[in-house]
Coordinates of C-alpha atoms and ligand atoms in Angstrom, one line a residue:
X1 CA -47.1 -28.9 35.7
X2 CA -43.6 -30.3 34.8
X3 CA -42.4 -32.0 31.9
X4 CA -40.5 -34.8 33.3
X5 CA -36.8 -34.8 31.9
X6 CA -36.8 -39.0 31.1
X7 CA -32.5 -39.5 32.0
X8 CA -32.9 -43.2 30.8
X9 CA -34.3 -42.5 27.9
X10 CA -31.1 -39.9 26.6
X11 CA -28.9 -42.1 28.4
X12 CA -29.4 -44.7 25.9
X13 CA -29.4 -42.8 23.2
X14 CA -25.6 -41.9 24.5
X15 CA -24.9 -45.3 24.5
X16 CA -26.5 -46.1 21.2
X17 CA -24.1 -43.2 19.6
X18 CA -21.5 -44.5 21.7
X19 CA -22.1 -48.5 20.1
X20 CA -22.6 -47.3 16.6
X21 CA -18.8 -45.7 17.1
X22 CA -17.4 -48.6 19.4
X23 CA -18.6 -51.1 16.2
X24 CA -17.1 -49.0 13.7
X25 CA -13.5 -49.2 15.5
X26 CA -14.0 -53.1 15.9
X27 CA -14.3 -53.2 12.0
X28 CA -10.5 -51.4 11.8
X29 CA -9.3 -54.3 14.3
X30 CA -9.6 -51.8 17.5
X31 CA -11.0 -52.6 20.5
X32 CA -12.0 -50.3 23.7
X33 CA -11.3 -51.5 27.0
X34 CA -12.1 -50.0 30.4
X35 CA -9.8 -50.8 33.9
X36 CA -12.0 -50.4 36.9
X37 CA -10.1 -50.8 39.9
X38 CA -12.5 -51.3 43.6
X39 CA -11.3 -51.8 46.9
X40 CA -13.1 -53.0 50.0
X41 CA -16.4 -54.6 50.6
X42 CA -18.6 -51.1 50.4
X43 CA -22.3 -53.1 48.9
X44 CA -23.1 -49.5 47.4
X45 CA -19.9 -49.4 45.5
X46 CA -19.8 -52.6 44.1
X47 CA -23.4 -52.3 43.0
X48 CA -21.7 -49.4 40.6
X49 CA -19.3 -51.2 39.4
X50 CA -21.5 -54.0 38.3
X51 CA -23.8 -51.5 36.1
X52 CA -20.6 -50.2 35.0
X53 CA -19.6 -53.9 33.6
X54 CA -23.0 -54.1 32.4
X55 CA -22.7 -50.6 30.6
X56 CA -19.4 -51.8 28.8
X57 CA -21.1 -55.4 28.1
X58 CA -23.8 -53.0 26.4
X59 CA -21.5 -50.7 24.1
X60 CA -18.5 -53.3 23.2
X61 CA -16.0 -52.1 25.5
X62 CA -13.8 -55.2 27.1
X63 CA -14.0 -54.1 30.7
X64 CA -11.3 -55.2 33.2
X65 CA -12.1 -55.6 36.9
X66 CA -9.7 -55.3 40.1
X67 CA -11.3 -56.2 43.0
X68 CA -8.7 -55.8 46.0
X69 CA -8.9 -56.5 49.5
X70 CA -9.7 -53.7 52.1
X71 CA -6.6 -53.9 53.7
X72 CA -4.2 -53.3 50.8
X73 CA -1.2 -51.1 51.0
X74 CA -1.0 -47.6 49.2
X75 CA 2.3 -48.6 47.2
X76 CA 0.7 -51.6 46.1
X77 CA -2.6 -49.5 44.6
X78 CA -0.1 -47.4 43.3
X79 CA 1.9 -50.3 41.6
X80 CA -1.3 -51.6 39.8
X81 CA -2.8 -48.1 38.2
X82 CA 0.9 -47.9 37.1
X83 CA 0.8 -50.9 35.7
X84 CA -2.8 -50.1 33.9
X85 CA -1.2 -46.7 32.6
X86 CA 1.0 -48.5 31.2
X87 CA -0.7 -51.2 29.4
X88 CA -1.5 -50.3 25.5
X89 CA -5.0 -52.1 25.7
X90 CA -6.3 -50.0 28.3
X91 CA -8.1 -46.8 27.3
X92 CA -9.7 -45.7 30.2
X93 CA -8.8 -46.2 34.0
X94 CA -11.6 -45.8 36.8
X95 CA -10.9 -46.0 40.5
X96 CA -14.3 -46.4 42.3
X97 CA -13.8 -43.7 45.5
X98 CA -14.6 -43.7 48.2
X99 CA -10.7 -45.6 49.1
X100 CA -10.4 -46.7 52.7
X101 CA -8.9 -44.6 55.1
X102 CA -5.4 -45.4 54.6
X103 CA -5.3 -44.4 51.6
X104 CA -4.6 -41.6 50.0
X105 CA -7.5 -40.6 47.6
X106 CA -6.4 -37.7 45.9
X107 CA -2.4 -39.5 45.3
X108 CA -4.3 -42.2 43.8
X109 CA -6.1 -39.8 41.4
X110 CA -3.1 -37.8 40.4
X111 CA -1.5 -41.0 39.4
X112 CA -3.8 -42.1 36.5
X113 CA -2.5 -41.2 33.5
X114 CA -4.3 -38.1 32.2
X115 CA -4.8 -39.9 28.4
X116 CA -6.9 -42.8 30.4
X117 CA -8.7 -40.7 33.1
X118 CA -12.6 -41.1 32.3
X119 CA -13.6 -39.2 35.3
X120 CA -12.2 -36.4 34.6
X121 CA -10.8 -36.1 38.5
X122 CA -6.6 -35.3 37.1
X123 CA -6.0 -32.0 38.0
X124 CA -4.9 -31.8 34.1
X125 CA -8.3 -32.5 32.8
X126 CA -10.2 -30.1 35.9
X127 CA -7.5 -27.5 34.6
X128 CA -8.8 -28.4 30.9
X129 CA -12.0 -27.4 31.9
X130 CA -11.6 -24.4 34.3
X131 CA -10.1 -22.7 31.6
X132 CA -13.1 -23.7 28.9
X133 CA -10.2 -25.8 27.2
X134 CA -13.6 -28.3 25.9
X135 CA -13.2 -29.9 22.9
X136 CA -13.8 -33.1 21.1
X137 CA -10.9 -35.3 23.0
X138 CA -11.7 -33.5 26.2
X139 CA -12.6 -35.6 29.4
X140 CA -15.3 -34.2 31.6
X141 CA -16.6 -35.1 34.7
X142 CA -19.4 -37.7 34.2
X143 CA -22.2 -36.7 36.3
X144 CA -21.9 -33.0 35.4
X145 CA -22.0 -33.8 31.9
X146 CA -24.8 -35.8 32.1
X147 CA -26.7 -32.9 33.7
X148 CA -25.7 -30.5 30.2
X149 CA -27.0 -33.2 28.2
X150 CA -30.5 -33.6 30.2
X151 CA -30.6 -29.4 30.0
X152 CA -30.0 -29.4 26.4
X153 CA -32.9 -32.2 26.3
X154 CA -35.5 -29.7 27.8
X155 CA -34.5 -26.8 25.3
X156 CA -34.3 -23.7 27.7
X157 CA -31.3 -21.9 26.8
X158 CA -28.6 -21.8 29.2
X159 CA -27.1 -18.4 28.1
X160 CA -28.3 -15.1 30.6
X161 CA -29.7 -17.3 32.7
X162 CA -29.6 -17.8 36.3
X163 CA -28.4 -20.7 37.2
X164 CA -28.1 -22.1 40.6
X165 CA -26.3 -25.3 42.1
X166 CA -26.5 -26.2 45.5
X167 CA -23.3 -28.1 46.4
X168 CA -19.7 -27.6 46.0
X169 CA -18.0 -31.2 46.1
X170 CA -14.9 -31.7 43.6
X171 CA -17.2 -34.6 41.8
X172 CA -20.6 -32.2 40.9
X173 CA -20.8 -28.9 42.4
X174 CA -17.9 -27.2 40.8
X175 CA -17.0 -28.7 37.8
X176 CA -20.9 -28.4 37.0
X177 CA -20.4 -25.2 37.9
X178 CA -18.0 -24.8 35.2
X179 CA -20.1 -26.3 32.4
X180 CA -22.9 -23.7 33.0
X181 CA -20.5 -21.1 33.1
X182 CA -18.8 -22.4 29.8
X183 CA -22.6 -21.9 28.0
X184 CA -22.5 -18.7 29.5
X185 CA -25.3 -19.0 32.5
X186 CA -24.7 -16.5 35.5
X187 CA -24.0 -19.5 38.0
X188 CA -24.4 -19.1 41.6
X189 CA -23.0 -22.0 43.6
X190 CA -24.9 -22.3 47.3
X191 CA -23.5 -24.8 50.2
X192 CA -24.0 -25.7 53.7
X193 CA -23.1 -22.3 54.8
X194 CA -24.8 -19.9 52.2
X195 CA -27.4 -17.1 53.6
X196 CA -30.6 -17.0 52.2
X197 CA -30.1 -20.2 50.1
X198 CA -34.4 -20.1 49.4
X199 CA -34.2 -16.8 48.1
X200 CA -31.5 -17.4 45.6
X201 CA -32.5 -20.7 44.6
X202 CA -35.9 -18.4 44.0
X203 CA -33.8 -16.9 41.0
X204 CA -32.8 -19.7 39.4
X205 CA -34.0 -20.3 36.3
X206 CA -32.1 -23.5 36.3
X207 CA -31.5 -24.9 39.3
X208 CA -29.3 -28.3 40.4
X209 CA -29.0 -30.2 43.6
X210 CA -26.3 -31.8 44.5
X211 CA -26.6 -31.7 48.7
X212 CA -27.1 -35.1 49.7
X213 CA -29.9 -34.6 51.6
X214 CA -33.4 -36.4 50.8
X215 CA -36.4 -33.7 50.3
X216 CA -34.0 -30.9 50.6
X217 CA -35.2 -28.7 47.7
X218 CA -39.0 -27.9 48.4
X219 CA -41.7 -26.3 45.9
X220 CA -41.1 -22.6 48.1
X221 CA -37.9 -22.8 46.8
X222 CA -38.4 -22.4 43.4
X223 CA -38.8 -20.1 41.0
X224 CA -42.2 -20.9 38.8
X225 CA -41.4 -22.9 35.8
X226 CA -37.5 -23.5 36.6
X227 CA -35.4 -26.3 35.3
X228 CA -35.4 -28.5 38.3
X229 CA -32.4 -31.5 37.9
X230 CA -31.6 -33.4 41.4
X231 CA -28.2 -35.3 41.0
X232 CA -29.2 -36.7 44.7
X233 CA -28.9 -40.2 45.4
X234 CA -30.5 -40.6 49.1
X235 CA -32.4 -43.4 51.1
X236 CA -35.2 -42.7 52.9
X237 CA -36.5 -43.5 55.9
X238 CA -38.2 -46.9 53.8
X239 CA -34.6 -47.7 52.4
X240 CA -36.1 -45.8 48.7
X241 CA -33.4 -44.2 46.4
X242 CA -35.0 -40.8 46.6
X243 CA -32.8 -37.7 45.6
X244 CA -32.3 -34.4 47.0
X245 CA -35.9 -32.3 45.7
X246 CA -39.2 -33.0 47.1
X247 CA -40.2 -34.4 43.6
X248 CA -44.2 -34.5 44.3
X249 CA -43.9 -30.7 46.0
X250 CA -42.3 -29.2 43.2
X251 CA -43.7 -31.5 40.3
X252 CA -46.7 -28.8 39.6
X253 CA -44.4 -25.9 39.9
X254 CA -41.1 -26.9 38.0
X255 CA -41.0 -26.3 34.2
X256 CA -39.1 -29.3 34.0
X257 CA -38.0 -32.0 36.4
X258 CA -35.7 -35.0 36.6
X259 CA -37.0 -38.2 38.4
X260 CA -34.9 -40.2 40.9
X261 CA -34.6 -42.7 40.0
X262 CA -34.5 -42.1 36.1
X263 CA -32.6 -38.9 35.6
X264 CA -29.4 -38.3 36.1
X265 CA -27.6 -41.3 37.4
X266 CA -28.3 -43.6 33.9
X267 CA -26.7 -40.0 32.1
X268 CA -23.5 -40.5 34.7
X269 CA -23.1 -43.7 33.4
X270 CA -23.8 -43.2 29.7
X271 CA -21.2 -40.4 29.8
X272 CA -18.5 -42.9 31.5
X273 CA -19.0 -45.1 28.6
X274 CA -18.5 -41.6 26.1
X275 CA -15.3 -40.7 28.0
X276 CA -14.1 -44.3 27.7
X277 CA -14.5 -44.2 24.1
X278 CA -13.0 -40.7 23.8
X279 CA -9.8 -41.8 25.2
X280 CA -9.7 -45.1 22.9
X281 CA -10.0 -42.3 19.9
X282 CA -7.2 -40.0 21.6
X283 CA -5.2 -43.2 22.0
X284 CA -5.5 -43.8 18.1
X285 CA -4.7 -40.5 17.0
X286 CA -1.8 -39.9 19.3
X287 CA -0.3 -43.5 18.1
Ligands
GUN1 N1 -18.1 -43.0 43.6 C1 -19.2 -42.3 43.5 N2 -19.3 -41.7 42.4 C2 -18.2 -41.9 41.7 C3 -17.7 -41.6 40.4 O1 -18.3 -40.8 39.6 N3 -16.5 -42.1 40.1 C4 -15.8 -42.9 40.9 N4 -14.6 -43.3 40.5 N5 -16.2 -43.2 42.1 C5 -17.4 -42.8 42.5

């Protein structure tokens, strides 16, 4: 039977670390401040942003909150992050994604300052860590580093193994990826259009889904006793946050299992509030 991997319960922790520090800067007269920028009317996204304000109500930060219509042009986007890369009291910049249509997602991205980019999405930080450049002022991707933190929770070394993640998006699959590469895991990453995906996922001794597909990791699937975390965030058919492993199927055969929800999305936003922090310290050592 699985020990259930409680996310909540290390994402607080996070946060409590990340308090205790945020306090400690407020005594020397510096404050932490968070941008999030959100366009359009998507209900899902601006549910994120709220727990996001909550999340910096929570810690200390001052968080800042753009809210622009649907409809907005490109340059004018552009105008504001350039204006919030330029401001000394922001620390961290976050562009909720998805942008509409007209806009151009990744030129957005590219033009947040590297210093104040707490999702790690700048090609500078991604090249940071594809290259294993990880250390104490490093950004990295939230979600992916919420995942390392919920491994390192269970105990299982990550080194030899074989870890397995199904998915390959920009946000989780690669950069996470990366991480289990960095603590020297033999990483496998599986997609839409892998052969055999069963059968590998059968070797992992760690395995992470990031599909985006409700139920799609099943008990067969797994190796007995793996590390089972599911970074899905899916509706079923009763409108239930469910992720992307059949959590009762595998429950008896996993080592150790994340819930959804309860696992990894409180770590994605604990880590946001840890990046945000980071670049308030990189912001005072560099001034
Ligand atoms: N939309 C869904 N997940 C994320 C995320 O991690 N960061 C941003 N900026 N937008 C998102």
């Amino acid at each position: 039977m699985a020990k259930i991997i409680d996310g909540k319960k290390v994402a607080e922790r996070v946060k409590a670390d990340v308090k205790q520090e945020t306090s400690k800067l407020k005594e020397r007269g510096i404050s932490v401040t968070l941008a999030v920028v959100i366009v359009g009317d998507d209900p899902a996204s601006h549910v994120y942003v709220k727990n996001k304000r909550k999340d910096c109500e929570d810690v200390g930060f001052i968080s800042i909150e753009h809210a622009l219509p649907a409809d907005i042009e490109q340059d004018e986007l552009s105008a504001l992050i350039e204006r919030l890369n330029a401001d000394t009291l922001v620390d961290g910049i976050l562009v909720q994604l998805p942008l509409p249509p007209h806009i151009d997602e990744s030129v957005i991205i590219n033009s947040i300052s590297p210093d104040k980019d707490v999702d790690a999405f700048h090609p500078q930080n991604v090249g940071h860590m594809m290259i294993g450049d990880i250390g104490d002022f490093a950004f990295l991707p939230c979600t992916p580093a919420g995942v390392m933190e919920l491994i390192k929770e269970t105990g299982v070394e990550i080194q030899g193994k074989n870890c397995v993640v199904i998915g390959r998006s920009n946000i989780v699959g690669k950069p996470m990826a990366m991480l289990l590469l960095h603590e020297h895991g033999t990483v496998t990453i599986c997609h839409s259009r892998t052969q055999n995906l069963a059968q590998i996922c059968r070797g992992a001794d760690i395995l992470v889904a990031a599909v985006g597909r409700a139920g799609f990791v099943t008990a067969d699937m797994l190796k007995e006793s793996a590390v089972v975390i599911d970074v899905g965030m899916n509706k079923n058919a009763e409108g239930k946050l469910c992720g992307d492993v059949d959590y009762q199927g595998c429950f008896d055969k996993a080592g150790y299992i994340t819930p959804v929800p309860g696992g990894v999305g409180p770590m994605t936003r604990a880590m946001l509030m840890k990046n945000t922090l980071t670049a308030a310290k990189k912001k005072e050592l560099l001034t």
